[in-house]
Short mmCIF file of C-alpha atoms in Angstrom, two decimals:
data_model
loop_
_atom_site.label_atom_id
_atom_site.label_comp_id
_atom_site.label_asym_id
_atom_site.label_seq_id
_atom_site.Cartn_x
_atom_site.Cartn_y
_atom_site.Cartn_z
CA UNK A 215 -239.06 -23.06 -45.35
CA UNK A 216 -237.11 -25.18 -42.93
CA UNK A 217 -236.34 -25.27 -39.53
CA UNK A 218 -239.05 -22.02 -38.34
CA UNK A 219 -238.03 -21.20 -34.46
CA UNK A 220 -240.68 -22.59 -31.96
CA UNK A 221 -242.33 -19.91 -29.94
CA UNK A 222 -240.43 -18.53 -27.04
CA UNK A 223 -242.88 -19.76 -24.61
CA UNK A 224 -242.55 -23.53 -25.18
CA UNK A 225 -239.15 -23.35 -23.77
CA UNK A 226 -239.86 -21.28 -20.73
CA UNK A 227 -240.83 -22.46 -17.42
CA UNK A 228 -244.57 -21.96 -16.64
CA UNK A 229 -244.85 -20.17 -13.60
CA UNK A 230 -247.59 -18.80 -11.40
CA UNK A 231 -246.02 -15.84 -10.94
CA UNK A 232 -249.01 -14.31 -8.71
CA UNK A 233 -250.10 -12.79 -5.74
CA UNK A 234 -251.75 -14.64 -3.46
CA UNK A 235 -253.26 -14.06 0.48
CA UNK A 236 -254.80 -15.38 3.27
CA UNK A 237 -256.48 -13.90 6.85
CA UNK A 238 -257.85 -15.05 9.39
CA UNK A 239 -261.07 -13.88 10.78
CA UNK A 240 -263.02 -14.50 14.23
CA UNK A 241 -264.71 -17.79 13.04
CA UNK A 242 -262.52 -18.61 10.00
CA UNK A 243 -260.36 -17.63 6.68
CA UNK A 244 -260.15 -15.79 3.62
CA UNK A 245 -257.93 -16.81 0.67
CA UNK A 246 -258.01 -15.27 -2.40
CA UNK A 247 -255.60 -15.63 -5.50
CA UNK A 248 -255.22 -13.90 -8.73
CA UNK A 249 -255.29 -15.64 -12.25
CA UNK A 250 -252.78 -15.57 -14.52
CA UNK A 251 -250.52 -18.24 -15.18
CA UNK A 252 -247.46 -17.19 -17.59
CA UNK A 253 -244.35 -18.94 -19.12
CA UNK A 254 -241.75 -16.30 -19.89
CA UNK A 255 -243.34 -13.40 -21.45
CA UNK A 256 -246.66 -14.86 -22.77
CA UNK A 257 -249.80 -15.50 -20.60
CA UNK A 258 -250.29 -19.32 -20.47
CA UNK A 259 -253.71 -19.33 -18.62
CA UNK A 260 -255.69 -16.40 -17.95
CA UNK A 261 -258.19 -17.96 -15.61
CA UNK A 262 -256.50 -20.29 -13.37
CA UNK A 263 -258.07 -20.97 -9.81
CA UNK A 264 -254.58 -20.89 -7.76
CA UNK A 265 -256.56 -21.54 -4.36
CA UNK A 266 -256.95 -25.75 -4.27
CA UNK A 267 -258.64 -27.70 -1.67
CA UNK A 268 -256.32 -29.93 0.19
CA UNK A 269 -259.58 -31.28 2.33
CA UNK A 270 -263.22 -30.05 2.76
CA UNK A 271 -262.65 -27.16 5.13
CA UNK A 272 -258.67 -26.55 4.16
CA UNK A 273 -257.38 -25.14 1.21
CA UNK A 274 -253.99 -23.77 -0.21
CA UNK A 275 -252.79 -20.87 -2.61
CA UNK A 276 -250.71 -21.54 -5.21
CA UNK A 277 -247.46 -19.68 -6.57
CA UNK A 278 -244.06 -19.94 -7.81
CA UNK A 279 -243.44 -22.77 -10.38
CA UNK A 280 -246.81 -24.06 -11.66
CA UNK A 281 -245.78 -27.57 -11.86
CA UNK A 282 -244.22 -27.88 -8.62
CA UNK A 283 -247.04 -25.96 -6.49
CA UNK A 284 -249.61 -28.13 -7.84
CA UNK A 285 -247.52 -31.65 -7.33
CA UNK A 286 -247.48 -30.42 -3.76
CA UNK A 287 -250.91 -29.65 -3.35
CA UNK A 288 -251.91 -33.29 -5.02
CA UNK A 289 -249.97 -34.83 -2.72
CA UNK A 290 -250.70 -33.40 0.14
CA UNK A 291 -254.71 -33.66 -0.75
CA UNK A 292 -253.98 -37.49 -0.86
CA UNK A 293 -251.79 -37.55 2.44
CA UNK A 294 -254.35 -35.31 4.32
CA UNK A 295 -257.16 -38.04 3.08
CA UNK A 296 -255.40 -41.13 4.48
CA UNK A 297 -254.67 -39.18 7.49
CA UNK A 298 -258.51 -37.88 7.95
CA UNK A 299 -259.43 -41.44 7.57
CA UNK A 300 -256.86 -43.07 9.92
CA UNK A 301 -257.97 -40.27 12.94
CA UNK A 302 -261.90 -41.13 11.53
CA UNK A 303 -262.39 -36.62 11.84
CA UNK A 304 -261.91 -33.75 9.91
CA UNK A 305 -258.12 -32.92 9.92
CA UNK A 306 -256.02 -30.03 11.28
CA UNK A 307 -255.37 -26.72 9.96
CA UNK A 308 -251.89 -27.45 10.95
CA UNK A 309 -251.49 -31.07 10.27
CA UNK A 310 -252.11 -29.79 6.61
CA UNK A 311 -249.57 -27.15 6.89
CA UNK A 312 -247.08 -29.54 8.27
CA UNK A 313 -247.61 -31.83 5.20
CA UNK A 314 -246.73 -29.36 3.02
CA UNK A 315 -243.90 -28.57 4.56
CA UNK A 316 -242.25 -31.71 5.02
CA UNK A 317 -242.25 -31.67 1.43
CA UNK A 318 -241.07 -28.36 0.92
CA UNK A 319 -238.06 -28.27 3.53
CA UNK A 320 -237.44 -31.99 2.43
CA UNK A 321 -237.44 -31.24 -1.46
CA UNK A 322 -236.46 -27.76 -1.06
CA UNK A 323 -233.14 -27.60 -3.44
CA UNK A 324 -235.60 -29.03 -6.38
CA UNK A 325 -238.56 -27.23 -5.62
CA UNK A 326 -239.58 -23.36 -6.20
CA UNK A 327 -243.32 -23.15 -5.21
CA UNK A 328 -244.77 -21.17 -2.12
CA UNK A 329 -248.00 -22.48 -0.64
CA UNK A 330 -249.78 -20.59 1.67
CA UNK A 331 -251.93 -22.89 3.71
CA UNK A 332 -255.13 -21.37 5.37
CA UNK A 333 -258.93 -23.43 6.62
CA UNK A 334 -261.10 -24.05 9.47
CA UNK A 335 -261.29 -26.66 12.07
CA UNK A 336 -262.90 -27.19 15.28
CA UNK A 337 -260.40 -26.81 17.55
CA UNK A 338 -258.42 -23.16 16.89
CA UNK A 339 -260.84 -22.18 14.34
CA UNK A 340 -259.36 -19.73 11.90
CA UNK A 341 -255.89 -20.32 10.95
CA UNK A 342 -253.46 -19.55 8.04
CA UNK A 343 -249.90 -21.07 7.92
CA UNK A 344 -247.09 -19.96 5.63
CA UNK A 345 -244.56 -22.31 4.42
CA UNK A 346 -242.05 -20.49 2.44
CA UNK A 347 -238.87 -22.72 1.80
CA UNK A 348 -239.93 -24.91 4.63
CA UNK A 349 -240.72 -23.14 7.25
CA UNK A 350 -243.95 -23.29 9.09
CA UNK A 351 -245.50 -20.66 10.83
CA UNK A 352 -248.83 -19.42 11.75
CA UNK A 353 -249.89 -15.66 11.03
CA UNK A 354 -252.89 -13.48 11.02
CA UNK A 355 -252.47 -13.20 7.58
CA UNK A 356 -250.19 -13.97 4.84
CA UNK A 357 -249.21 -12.55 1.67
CA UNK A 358 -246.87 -14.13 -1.40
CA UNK A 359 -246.09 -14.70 -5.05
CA UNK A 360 -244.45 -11.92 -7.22
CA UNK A 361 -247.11 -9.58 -6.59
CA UNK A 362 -247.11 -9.45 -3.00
CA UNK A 363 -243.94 -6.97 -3.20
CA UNK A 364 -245.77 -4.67 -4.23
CA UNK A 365 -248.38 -4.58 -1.78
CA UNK A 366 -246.54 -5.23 1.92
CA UNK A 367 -247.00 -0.94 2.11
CA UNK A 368 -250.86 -1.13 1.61
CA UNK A 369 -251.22 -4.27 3.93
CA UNK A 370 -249.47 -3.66 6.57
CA UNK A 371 -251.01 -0.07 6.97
CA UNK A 372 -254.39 -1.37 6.77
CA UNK A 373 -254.67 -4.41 8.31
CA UNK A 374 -256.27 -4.30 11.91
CA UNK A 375 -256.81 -7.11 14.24
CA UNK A 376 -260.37 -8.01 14.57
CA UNK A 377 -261.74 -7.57 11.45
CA UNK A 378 -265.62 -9.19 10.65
CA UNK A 379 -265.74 -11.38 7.72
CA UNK A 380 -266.81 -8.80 5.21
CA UNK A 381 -264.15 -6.48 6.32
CA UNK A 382 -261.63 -9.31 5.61
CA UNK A 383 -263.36 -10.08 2.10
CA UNK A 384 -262.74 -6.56 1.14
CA UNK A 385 -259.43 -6.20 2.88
CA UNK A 386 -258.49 -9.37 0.46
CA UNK A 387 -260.13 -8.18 -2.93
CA UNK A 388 -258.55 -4.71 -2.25
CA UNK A 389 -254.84 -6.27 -2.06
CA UNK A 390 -255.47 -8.44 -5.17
CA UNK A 391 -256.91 -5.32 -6.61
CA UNK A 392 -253.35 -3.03 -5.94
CA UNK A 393 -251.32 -6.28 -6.88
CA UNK A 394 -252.45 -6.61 -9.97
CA UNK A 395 -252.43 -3.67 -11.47
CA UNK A 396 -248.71 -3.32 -10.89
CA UNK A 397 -247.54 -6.51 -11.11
CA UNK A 398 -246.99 -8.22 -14.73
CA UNK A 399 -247.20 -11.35 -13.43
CA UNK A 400 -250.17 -10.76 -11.62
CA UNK A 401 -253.93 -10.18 -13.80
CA UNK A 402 -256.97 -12.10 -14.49
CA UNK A 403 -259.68 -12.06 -12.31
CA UNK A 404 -259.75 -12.52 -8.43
CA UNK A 405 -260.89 -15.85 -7.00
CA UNK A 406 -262.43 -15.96 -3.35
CA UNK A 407 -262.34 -18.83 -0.75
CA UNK A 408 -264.30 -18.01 2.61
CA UNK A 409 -264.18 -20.75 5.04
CA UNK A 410 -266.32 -20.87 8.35
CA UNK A 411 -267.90 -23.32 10.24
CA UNK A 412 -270.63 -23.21 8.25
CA UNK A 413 -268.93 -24.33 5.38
CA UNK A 414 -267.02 -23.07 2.29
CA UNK A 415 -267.89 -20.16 -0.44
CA UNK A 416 -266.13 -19.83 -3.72
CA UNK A 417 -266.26 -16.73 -5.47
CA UNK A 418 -265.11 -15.27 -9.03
CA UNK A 419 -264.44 -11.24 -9.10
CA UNK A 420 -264.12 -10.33 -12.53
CA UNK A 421 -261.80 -8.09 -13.92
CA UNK A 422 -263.78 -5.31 -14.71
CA UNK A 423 -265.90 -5.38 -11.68
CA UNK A 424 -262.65 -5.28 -9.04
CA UNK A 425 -262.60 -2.09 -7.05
CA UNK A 426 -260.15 1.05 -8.63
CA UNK A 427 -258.52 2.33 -6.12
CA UNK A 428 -255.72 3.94 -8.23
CA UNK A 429 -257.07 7.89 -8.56
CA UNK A 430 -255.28 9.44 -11.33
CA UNK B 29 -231.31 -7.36 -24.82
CA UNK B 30 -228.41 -7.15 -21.65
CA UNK B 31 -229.92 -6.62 -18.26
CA UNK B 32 -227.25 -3.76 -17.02
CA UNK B 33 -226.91 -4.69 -13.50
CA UNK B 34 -224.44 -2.27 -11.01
CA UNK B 35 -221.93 -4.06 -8.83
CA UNK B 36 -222.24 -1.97 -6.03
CA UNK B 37 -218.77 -3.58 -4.85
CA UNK B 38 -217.12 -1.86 -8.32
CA UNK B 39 -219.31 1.68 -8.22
CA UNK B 40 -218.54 1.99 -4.18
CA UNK B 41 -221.57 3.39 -2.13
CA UNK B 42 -224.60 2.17 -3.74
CA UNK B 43 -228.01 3.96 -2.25
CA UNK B 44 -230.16 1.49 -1.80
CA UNK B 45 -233.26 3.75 -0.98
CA UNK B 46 -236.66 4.90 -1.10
CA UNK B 47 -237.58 8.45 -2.44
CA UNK B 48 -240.82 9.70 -3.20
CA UNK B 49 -242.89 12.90 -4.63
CA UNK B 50 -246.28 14.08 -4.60
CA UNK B 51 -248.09 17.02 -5.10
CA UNK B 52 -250.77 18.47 -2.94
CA UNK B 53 -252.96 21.71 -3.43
CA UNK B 54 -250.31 24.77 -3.88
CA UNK B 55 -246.95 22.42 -3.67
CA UNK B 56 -245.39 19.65 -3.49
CA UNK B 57 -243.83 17.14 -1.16
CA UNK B 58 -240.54 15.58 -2.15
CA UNK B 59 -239.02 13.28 0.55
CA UNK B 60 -236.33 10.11 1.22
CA UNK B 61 -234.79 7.54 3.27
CA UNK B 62 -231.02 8.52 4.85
CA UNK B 63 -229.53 5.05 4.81
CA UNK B 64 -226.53 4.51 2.18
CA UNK B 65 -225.47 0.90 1.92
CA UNK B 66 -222.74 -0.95 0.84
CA UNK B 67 -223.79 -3.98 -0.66
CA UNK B 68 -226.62 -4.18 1.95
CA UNK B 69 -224.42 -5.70 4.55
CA UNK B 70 -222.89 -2.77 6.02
CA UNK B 71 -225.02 0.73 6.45
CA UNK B 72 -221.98 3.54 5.44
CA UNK B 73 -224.28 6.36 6.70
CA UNK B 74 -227.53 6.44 8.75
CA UNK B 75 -228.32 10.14 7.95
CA UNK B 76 -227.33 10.85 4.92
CA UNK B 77 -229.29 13.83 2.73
CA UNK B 78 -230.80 11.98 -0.59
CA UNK B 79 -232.74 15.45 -1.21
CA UNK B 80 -230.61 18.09 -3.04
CA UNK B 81 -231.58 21.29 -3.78
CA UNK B 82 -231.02 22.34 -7.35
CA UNK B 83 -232.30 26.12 -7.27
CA UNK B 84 -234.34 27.98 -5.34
CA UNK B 85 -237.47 25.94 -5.63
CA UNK B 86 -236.46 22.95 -7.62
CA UNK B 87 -235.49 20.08 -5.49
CA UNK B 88 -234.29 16.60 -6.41
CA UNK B 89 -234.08 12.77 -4.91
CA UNK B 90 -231.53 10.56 -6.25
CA UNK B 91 -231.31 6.95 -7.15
CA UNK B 92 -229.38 3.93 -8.02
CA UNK B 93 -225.40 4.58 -7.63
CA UNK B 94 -224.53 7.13 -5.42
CA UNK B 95 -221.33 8.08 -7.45
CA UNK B 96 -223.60 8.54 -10.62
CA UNK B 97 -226.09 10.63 -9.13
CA UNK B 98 -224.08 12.99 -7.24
CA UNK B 99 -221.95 13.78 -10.55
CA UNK B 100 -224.89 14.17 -12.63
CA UNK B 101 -226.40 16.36 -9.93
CA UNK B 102 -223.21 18.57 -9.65
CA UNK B 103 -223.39 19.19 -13.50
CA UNK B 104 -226.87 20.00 -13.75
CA UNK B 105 -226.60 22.58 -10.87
CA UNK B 106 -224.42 24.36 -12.85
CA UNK B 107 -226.30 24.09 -16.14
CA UNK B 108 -229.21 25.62 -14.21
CA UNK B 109 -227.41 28.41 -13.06
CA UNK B 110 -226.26 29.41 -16.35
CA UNK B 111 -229.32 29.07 -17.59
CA UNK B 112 -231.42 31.04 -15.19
CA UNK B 113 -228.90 33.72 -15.80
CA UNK B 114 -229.00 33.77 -19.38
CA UNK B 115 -232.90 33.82 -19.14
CA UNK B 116 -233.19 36.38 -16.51
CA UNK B 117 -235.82 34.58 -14.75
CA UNK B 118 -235.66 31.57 -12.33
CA UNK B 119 -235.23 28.18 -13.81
CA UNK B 120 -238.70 25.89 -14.49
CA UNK B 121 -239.07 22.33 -12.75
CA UNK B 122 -239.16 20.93 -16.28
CA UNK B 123 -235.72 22.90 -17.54
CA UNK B 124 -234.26 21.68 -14.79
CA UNK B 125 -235.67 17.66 -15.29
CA UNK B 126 -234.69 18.17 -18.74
CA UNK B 127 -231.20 19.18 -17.95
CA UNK B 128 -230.80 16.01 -15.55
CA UNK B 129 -232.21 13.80 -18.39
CA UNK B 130 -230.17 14.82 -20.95
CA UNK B 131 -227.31 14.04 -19.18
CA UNK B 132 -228.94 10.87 -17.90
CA UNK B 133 -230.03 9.85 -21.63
CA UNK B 134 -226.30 10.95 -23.47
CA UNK B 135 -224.03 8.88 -20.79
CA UNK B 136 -226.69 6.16 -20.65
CA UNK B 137 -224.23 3.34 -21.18
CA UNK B 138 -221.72 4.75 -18.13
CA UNK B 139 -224.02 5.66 -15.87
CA UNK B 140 -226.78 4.33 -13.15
CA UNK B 141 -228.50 7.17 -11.17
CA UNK B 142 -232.52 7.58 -11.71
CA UNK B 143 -234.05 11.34 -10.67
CA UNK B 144 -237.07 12.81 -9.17
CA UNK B 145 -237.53 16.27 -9.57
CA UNK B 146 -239.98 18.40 -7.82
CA UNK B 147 -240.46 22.17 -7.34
CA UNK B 148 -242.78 24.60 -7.81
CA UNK B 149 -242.13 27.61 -10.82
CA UNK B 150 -244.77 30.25 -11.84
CA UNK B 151 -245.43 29.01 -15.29
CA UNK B 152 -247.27 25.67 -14.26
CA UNK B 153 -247.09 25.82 -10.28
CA UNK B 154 -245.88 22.60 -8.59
CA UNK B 155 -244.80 19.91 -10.58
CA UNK B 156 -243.11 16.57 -10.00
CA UNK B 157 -240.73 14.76 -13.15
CA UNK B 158 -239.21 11.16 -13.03
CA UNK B 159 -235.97 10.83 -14.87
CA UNK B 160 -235.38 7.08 -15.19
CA UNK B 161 -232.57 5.36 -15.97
CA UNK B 162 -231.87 5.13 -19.47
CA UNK B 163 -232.97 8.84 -19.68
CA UNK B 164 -236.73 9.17 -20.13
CA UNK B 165 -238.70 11.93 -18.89
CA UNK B 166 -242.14 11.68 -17.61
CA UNK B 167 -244.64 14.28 -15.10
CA UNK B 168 -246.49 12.48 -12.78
CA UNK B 169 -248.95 13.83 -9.87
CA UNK B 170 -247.44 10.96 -7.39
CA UNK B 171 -244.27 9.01 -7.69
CA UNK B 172 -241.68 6.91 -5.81
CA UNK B 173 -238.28 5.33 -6.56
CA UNK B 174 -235.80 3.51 -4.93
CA UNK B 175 -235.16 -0.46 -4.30
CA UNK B 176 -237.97 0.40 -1.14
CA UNK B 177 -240.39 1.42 -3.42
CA UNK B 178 -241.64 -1.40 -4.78
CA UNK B 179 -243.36 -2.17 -1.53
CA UNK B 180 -245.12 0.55 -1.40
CA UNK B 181 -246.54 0.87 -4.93
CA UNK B 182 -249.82 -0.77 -3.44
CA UNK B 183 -249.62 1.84 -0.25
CA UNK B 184 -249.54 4.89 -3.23
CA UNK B 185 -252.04 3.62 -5.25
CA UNK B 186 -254.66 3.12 -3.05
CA UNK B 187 -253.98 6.55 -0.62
CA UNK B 188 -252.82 9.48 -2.86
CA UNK B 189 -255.29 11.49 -3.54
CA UNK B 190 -255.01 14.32 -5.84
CA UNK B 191 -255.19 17.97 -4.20
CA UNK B 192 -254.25 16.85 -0.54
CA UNK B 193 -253.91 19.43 1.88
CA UNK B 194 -250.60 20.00 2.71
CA UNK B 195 -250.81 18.00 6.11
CA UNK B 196 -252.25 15.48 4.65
CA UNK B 197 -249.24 14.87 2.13
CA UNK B 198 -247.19 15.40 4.54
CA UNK B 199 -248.62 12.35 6.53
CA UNK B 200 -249.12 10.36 2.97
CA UNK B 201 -245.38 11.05 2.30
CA UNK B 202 -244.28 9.84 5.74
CA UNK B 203 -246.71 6.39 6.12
CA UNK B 204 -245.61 5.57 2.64
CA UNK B 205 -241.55 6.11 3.77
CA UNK B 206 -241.86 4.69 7.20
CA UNK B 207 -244.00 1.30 5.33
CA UNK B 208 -240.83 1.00 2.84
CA UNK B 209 -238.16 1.15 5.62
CA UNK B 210 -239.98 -1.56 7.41
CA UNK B 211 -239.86 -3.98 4.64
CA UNK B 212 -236.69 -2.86 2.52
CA UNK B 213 -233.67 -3.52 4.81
CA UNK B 214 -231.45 -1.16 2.39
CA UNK B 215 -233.69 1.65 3.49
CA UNK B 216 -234.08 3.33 6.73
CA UNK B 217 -232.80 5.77 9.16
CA UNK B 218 -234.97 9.13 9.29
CA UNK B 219 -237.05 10.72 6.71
CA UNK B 220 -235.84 13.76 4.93
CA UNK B 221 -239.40 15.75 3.46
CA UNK B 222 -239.51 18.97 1.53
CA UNK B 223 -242.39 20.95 1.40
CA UNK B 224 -242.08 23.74 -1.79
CA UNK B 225 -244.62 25.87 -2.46
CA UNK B 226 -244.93 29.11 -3.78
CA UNK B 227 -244.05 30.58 -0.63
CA UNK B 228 -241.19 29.03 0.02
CA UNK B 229 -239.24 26.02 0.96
CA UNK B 230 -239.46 24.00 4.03
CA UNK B 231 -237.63 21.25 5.21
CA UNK B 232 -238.77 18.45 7.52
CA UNK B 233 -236.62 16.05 9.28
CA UNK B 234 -239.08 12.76 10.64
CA UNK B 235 -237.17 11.17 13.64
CA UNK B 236 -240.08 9.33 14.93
CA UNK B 237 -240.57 6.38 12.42
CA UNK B 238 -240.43 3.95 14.64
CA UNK B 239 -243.45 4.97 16.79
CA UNK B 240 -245.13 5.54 13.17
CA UNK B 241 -244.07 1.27 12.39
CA UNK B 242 -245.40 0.73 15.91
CA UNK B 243 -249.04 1.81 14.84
CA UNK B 244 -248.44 -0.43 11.84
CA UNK B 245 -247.54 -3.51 13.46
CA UNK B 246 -250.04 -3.99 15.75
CA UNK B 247 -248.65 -7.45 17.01
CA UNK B 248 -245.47 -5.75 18.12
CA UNK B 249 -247.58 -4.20 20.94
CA UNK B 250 -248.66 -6.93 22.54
#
């Protein structure tokens, strides 16, 4: 037989569609990131850590076009090291987030990718940045990719100021939880990123063991 | 397949909204935005009623083009009224969801309006439908609809409980309305609620939404 049609998903672009989120808590951040990675209407990667370490106490979430979001966060990784080297210290939270958006308001006709930018340093502590089409502004917390539509209800009613870092933990896996479910670009499992002072924690949530908080 | 898309410039007043049912112990709560939109540039009417009352104790929300649902809704009511005279008895919540989807499911490829329905009838006690676009018919306990709803899909999930009191719908229905108005700008304005139960009907008119966003947004209060 000749001339058999290639696969839909070859031809698609590969996109994180995703939800992603950061907060900020009295002595540092949580980021956590769903998993799926799809191109079109098939699932690409069902286990994809979208939360990448731009330095040792910073780290970003990925979403929007796979390819793009990850070129960013590659270059800004190398950027931030020549920077943390040239200053002979750990960088800025914000110096980070200003890297990524010089190359996301500079690039912004070619790019589609949304990097939420959240760490630790010494001097302001906690911090997450958003950088959506190149701007750059620092908020308690910050929500994005497809998935985050669905969820702006359940976050804005339940996020207080002041939360401990277990609160925030929850607060995060909760969100991812909700996203998910509804979202069909959203699935997988949940990865967590604590940062503090004391250093950084990755954790996996599977899917089966995420909280259900849908009732009926 | 063709993605069907309105052009809310062609169909006139488009409602861009957010409408939303749920059922409590011994009713239910059916409730809306009162913004209708043009395009979402220019708001035509701040207060205008998205809840319509179909018989006695059968209430609907409308959604998608206004046009569509207001002529589909205009039918029905008199479908029901036949009907509920030919039966001697007052209409159920699903004869009346089933009258709204046939017409939604026969004209599918003219029109663009979506349906909640939600009453309370004697047969099977309060009850909440979904009519969707293309015409199918579903019962759920807790349901919302409207371009504002997607934000609040995470808000429902996680805080509707089944067999609320009534208060405590009544507070469920207006968080969930007041979160999608602060998020969707084709929403907004003041929330329209109906409480039906087997009692009665009561209607509920929210004013005070922006006090309710206040608690929400804790940074504004700084």
């Amino acid at each position: 037989m000749l001339g058999e049609a290639e696969p839909q998903w070859l031809s698609e672009e590969v996109k994180t569609g995703t939800t992603i989120i950061a907060i900020e808590f009295n002595g540092g951040v949580v980021l956590g990131s769903d998993s799926r990675v799809s191109a079109g209407e098939s699932v690409v990667n069902r286990v994809m850590n979208k939360l990448s370490p731009l330095h040792d106490k910073i780290y970003c979430a990925l979403s929007g076009s796979a390819a793009d979001a990850q070129t960013i966060a590659e270059m800004v990784n190398y950027q931030l090291d020549v920077h943390s080297m040239e200053i002979g210290e750990d960088p800025q939270v914000r110096s980070a987030a200003t890297l990524v958006k010089n190359i996301s308001y500079k690039y912004k006709e070619e790019l589609s990718a949304h990097l939420i930018v959240a760490g630790w340093d010494r001097r302001e502590g906690g911090q997450v940045f958003a950088t959506l089409k190149g701007l750059l502004t620092r908020q308690p917390f910050a929500v994005g990719g497809s998935g985050s539509s669905y969820v702006y209800g359940f976050v804005d009613a339940e996020y207080r100021k002041g939360m401990n870092k277990k609160e925030c933990q929850q607060f995060v896996v909760n969100t991812l939880s909700l996203a998910m479910k509804r979202d069909g670009s959203s699935g997988g499992v949940a990865y967590l990123v604590t940062i503090d002072e004391h250093g950084t924690e990755e954790k996996v949530i599977l899917g089966n063991d995420l909280p259900n908080l849908f009732n009926q | 397949m063709e993605k069907h898309y309105t052009d809310s410039k062609v169909k006139g007043v488009s409602t861009g909204t957010t409408i939303l049912a749920a059922i409590f112990d011994g009713g239910v709560v059916i409730g809306s935005d009162s913004r209708a939109s043009i395009g979402g540039e220019y708001v035509s009417s701040k207060t205008i009623n998205k809840v319509i009352q179909v018989h006695d104790r059968i209430f609907c929300c409308m959604a998608g083009s206004l046009a569509d649902a207001q002529a589909v809704i205009k039918s029905a009511k008199s479908h029901l009224s036949f009907h509920s005279v030919q039966m001697e008895s007052p209409p159920l919540v699903i004869a009346a969801a089933s009258v709204l989807k046939e017409l939604c499911y026969k004209n599918k490829d003219e029109l663009q309006a979506g349906f909640l329905t939600a009453g309370w009838d004697s047969k099977k006690g309060p009850q909440v439908y979904v009519v969707s676009l293309g015409g199918m018919l579903i019962s759920q306990q807790v349901t919302i609809g409207g371009s504002g709803s997607t934000y609040i899909y995470g808000y429902v999930d996680a805080k509707y409980k089944p067999n609320m009191t009534r208060e405590e719908c009544l507070q469920f229905a207006t968080n969930a309305l007041a979160l999608a108005m602060g998020r969707d700008n084709v929403s907004g304005g003041v929330a329209h609620l109906v409480v039906i139960t087997e009692k009665g009907v009561e209607l509920k008119l929210v004013c005070s939404l922006i006090e309710l966003l206040l608690i929400f947004h804790e940074e504004l209060n700084e």
